[in-house]
PDB file of C-alpha atoms in Angstrom:
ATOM      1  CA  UNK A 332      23.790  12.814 -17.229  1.00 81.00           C
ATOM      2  CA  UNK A 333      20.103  13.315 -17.844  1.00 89.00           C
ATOM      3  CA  UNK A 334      17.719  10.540 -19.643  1.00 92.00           C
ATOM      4  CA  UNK A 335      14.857  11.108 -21.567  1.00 93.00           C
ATOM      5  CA  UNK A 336      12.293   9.282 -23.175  1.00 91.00           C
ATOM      6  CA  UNK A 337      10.930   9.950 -26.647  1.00 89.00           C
ATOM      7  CA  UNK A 338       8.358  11.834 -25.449  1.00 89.00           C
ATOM      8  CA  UNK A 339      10.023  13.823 -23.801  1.00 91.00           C
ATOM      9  CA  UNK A 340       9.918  12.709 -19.836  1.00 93.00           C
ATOM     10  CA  UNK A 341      12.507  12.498 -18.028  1.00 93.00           C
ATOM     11  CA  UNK A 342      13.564   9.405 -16.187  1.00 94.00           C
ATOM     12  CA  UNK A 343      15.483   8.727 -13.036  1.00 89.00           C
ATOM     13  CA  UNK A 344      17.903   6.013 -13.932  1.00 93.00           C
ATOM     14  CA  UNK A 345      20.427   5.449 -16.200  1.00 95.00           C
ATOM     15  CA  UNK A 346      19.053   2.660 -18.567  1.00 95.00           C
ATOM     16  CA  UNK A 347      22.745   1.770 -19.935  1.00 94.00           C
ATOM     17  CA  UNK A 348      23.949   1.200 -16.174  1.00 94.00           C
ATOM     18  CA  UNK A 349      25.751  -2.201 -15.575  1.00 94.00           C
ATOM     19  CA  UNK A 350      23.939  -4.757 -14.761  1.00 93.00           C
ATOM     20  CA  UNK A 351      20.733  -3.229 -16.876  1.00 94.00           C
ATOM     21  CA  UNK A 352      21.864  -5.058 -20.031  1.00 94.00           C
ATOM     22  CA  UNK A 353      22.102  -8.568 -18.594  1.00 94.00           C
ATOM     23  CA  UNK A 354      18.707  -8.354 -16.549  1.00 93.00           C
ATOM     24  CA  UNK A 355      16.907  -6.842 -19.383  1.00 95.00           C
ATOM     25  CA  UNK A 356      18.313  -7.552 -22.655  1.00 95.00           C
ATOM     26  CA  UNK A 357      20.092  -5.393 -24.988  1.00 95.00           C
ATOM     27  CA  UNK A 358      18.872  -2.233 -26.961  1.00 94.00           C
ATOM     28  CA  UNK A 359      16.369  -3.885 -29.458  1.00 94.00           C
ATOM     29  CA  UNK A 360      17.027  -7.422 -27.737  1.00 95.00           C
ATOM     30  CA  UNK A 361      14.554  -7.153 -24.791  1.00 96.00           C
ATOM     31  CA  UNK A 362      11.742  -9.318 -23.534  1.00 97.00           C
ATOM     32  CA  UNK A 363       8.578  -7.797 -25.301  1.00 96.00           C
ATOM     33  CA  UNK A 364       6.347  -8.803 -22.244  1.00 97.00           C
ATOM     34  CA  UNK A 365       8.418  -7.147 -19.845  1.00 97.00           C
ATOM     35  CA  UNK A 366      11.099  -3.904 -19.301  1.00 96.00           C
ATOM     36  CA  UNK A 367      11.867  -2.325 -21.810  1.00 96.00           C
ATOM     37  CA  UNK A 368      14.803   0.243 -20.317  1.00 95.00           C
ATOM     38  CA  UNK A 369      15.424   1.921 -23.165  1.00 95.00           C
ATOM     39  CA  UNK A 370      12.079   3.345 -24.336  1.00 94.00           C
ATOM     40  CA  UNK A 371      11.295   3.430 -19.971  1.00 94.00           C
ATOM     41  CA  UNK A 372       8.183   0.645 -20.824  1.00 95.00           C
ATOM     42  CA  UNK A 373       6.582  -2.066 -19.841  1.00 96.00           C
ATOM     43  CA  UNK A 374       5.069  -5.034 -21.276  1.00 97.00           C
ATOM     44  CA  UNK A 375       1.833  -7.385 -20.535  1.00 98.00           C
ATOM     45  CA  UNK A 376       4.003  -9.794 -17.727  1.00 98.00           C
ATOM     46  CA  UNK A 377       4.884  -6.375 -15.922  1.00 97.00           C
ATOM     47  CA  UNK A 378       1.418  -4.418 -16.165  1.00 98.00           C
ATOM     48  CA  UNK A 379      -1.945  -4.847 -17.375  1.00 98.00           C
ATOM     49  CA  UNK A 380      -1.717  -8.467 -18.438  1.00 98.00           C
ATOM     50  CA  UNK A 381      -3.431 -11.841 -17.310  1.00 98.00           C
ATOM     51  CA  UNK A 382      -3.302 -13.169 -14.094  1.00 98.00           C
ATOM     52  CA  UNK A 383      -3.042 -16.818 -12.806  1.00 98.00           C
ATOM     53  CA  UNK A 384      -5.757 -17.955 -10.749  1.00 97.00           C
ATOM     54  CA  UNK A 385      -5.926 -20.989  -8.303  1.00 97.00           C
ATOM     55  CA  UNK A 386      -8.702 -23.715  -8.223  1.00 97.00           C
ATOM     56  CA  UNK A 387     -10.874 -21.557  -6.633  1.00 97.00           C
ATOM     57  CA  UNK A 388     -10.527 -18.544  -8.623  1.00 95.00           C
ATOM     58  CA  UNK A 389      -8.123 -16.057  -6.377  1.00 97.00           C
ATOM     59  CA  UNK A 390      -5.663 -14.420  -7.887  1.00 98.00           C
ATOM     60  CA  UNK A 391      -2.408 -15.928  -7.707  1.00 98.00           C
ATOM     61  CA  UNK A 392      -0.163 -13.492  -5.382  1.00 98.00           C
ATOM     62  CA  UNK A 393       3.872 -13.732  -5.940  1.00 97.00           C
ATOM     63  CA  UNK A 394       6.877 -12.793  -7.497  1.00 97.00           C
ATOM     64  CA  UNK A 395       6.110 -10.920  -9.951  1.00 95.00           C
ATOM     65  CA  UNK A 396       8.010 -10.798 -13.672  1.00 96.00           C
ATOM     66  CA  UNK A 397      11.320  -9.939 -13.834  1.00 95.00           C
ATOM     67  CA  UNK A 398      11.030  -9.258 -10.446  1.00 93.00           C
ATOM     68  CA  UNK A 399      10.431  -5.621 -11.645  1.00 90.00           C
ATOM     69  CA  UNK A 400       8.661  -4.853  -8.650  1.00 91.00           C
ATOM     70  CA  UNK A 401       9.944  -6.796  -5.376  1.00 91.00           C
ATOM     71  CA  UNK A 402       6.607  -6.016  -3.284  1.00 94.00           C
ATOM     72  CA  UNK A 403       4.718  -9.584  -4.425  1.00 96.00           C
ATOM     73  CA  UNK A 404       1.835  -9.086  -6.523  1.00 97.00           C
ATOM     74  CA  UNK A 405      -0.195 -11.007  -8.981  1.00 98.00           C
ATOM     75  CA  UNK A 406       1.559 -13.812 -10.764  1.00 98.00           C
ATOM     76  CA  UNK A 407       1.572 -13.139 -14.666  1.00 98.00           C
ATOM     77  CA  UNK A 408      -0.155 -16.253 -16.509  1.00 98.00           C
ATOM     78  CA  UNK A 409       1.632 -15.806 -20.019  1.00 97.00           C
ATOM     79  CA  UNK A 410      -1.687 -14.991 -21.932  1.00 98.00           C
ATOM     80  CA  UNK A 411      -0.773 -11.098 -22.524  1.00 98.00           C
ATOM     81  CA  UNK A 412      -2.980  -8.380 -21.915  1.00 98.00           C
ATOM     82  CA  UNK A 413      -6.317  -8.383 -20.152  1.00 98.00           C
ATOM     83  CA  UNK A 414      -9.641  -8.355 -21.449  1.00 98.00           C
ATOM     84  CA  UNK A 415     -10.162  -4.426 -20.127  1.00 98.00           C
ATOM     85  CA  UNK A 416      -6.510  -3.866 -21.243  1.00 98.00           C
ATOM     86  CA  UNK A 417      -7.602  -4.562 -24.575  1.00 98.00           C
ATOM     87  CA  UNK A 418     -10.641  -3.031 -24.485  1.00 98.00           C
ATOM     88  CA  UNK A 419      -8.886   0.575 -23.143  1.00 98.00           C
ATOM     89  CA  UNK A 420      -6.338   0.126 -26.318  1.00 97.00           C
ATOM     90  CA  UNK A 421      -8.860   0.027 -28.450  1.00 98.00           C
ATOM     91  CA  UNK A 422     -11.045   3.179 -27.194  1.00 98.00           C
ATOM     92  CA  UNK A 423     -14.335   4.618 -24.626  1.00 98.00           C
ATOM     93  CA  UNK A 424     -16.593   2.833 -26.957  1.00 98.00           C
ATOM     94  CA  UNK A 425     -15.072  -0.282 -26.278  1.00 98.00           C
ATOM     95  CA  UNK A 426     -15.069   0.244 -22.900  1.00 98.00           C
ATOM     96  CA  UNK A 427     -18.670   1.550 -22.624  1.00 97.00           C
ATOM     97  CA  UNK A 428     -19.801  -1.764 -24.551  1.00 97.00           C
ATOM     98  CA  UNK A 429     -17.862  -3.871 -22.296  1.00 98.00           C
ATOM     99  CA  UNK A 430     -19.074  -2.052 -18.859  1.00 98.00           C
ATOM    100  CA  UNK A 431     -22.683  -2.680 -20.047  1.00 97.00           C
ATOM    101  CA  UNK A 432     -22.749  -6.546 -19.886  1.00 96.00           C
ATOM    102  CA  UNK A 433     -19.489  -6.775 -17.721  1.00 98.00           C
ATOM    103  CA  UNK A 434     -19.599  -4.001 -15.109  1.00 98.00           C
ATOM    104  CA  UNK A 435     -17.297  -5.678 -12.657  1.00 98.00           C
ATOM    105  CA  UNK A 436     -14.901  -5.482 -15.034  1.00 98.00           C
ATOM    106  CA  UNK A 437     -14.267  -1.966 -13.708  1.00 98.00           C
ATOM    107  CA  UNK A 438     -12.277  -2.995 -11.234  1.00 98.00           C
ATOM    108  CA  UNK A 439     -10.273  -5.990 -12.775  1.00 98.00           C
ATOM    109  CA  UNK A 440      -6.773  -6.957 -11.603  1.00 98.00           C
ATOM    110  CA  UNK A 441      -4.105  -7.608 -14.130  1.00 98.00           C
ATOM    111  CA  UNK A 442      -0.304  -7.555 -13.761  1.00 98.00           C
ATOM    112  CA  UNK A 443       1.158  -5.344 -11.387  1.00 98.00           C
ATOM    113  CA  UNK A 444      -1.927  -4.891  -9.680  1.00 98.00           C
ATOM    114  CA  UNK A 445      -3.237  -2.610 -12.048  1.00 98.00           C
ATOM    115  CA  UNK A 446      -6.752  -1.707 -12.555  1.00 98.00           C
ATOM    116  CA  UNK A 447      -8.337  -0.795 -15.860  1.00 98.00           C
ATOM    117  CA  UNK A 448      -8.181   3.082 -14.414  1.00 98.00           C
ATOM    118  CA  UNK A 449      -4.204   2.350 -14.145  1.00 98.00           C
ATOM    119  CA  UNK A 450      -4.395   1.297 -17.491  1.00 98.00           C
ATOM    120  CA  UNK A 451      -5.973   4.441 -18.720  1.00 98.00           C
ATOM    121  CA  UNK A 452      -2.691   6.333 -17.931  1.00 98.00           C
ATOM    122  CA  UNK A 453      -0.292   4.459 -19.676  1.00 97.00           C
ATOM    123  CA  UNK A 454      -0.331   6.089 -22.789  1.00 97.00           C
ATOM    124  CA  UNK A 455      -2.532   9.171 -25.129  1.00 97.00           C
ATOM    125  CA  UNK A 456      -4.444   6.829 -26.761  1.00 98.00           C
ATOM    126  CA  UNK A 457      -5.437   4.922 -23.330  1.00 98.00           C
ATOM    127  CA  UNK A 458      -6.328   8.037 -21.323  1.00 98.00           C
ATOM    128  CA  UNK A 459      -9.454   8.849 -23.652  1.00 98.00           C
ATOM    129  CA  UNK A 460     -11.250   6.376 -21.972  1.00 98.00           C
ATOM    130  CA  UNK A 461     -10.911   7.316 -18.167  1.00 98.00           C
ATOM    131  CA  UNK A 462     -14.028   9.311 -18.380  1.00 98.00           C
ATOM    132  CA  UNK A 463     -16.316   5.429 -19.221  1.00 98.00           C
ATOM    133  CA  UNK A 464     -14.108   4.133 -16.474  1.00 98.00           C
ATOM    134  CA  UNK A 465     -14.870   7.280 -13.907  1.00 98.00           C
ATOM    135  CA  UNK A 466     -18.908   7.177 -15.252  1.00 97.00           C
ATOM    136  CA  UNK A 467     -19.157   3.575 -14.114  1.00 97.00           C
ATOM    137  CA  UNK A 468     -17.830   4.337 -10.925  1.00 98.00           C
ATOM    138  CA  UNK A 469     -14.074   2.851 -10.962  1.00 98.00           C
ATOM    139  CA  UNK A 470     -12.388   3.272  -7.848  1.00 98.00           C
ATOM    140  CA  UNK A 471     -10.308   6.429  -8.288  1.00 97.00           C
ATOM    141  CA  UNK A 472      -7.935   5.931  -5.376  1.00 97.00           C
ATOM    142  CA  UNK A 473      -7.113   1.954  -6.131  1.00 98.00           C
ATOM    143  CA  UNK A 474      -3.668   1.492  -5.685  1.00 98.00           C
ATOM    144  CA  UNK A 475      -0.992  -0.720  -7.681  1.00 97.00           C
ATOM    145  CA  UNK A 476       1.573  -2.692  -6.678  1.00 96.00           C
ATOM    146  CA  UNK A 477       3.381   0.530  -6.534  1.00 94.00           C
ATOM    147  CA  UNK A 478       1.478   2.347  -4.430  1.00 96.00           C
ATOM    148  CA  UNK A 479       0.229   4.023  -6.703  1.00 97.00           C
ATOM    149  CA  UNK A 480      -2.972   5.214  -8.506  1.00 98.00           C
ATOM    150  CA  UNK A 481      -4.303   6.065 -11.470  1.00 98.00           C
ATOM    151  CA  UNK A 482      -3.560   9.979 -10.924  1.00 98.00           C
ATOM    152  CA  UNK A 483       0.311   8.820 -10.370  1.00 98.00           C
ATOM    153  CA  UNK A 484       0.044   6.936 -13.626  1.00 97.00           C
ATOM    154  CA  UNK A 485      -1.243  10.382 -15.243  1.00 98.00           C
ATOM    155  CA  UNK A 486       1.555  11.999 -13.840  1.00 97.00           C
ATOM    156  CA  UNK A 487       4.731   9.443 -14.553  1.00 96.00           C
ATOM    157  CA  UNK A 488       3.266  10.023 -18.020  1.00 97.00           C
ATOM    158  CA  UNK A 489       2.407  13.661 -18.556  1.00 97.00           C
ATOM    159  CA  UNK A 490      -1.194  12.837 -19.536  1.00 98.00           C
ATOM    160  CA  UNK A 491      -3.086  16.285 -19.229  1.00 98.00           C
ATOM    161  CA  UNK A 492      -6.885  14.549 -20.575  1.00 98.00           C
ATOM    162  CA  UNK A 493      -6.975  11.598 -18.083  1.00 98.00           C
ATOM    163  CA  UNK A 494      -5.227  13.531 -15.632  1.00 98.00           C
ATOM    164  CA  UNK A 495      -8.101  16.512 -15.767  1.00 98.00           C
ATOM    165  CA  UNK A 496     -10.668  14.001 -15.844  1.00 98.00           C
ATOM    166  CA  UNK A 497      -9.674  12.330 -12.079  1.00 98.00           C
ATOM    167  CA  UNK A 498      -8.937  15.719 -10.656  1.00 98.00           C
ATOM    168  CA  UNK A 499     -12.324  16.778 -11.959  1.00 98.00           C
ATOM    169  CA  UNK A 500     -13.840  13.294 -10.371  1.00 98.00           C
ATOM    170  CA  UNK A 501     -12.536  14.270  -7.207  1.00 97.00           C
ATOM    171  CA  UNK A 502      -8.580  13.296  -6.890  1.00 97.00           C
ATOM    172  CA  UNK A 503      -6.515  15.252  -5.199  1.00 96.00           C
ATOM    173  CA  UNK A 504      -3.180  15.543  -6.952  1.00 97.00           C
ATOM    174  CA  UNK A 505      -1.103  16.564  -3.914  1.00 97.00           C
ATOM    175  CA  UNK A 506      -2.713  13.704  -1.732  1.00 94.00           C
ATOM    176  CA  UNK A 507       0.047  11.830  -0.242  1.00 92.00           C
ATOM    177  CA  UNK A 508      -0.700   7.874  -0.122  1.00 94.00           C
ATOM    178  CA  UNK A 509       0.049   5.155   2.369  1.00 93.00           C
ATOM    179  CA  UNK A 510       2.360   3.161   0.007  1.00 92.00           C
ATOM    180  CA  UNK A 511       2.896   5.618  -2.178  1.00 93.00           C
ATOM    181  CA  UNK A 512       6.712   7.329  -2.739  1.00 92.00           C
ATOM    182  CA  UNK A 513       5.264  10.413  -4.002  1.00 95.00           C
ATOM    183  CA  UNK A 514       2.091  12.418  -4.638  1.00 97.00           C
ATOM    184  CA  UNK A 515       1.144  12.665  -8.516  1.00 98.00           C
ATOM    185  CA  UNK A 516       2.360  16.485  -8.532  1.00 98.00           C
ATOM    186  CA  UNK A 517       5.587  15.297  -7.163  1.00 97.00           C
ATOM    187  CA  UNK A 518       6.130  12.861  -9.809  1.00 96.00           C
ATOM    188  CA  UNK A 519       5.216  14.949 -12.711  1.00 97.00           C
ATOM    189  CA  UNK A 520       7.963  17.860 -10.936  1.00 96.00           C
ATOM    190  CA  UNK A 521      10.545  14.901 -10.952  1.00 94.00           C
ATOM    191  CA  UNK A 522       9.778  13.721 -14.522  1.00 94.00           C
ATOM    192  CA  UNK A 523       8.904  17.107 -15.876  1.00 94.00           C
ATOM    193  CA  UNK A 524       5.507  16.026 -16.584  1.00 95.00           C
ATOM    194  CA  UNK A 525       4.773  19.835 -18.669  1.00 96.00           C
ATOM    195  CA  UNK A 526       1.546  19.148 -19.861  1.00 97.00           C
ATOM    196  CA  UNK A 527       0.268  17.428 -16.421  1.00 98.00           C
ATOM    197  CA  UNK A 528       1.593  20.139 -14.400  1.00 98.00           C
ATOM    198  CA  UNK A 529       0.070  22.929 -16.740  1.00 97.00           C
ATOM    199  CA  UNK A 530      -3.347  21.594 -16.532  1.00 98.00           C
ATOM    200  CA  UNK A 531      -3.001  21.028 -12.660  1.00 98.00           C
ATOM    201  CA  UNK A 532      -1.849  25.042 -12.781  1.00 97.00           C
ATOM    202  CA  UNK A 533      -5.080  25.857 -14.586  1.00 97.00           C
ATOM    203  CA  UNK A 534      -7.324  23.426 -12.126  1.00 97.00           C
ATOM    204  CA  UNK A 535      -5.942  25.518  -9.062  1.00 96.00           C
ATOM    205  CA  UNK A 536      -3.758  22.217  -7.951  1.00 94.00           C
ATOM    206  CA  UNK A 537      -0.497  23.840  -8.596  1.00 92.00           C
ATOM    207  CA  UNK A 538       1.005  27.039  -8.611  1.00 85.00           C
TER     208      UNK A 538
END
């Protein structure tokens, strides 16, 4: 049997498989900062949240929440979403004005490894600001605790906008990465990602 999410993607597991229920919670009982198996998403401990720091300032590196991911990463502090997490929800503007005082903030680390880029391809609201992020010169081929970057993210989501705008910056959507289980073409294919793999088809990246 198939699973879908709302919008339509298709996801590889079965989120009413046993065990699922007692590491996650029930349907409408889960942990709002973490999995959410049902609606396939993620909260603030798993991606794009705060990060514990030690008395120097490095970023705390362990097991990470839920144990969602078993590669260590950085440790979730319990604070919620980042600064540029925030700042992507609430739109480009936001992100411009940020980037202006802050511009190392292009490259902040939050949960899961995740980069504000990442962040951009997490939903249709977030992916209208990739172009600030690309303009201030974000690292287009930072990778998450997952291998994978901001193009995957695209992809696993069937963002067309944020997609086009890396593929126009320069990323190759059939690159393969070290780390990486799949190339973003690949995942949209297994997740029938429409709308990514249409305007991948009209870039020349996919035939």
């Amino acid at each position: 049997m198939e699973h879908y999410r709302k919008d339509g993607v298709k996801i590889d597991y079965d989120p009413y498989a046993k065990g699922m229920a007692e590491k996650y919670g029930l349907p409408g009982n889960t942990d709002n900062e973490g999995f959410d198996p049902y609606a396939d998403s993620v909260g603030a401990g798993i991606y794009g949240g705060c990060v514990k720091r030690d008395n120097e300032g490095n970023i705390v590196i362990g097991e990470q929440y839920q144990n969602h991911n078993n590669r260590p990463g950085p440790v979730y502090d319990g604070r919620g979403y980042s600064l540029m997490s925030k700042a992507i929800h609430a739109g480009p503007e936001k992100v411009t004005e940020i980037l202006k005082d802050y511009p190392e903030l292009k490259e902040e680390i939050s949960t899961g490894g995740a980069r504000p880029l990442h962040m951009c391809g997490m939903s249709s609201n977030n992916q209208l600001s990739t172009q600030s992020l690309i303009d201030a010169k974000a690292d287009l081929y930072a990778q998450d605790t997952y291998g994978y970057t901001a193009l995957h993210r695209m992809a696993s989501n069937n963002l067309d906008v944020g997609g086009e705008a890396l593929v126009r910056a320069g990323h190759d959507p059939n690159m393969k990465m070290e780390g990486a289980d799949s190339t973003p073409i690949e995942i949209a294919r297994r997740s029938r990602g429409i709308q990514f793999l249409m305007k991948m088809q009209e870039l020349g990246h996919y035939d």
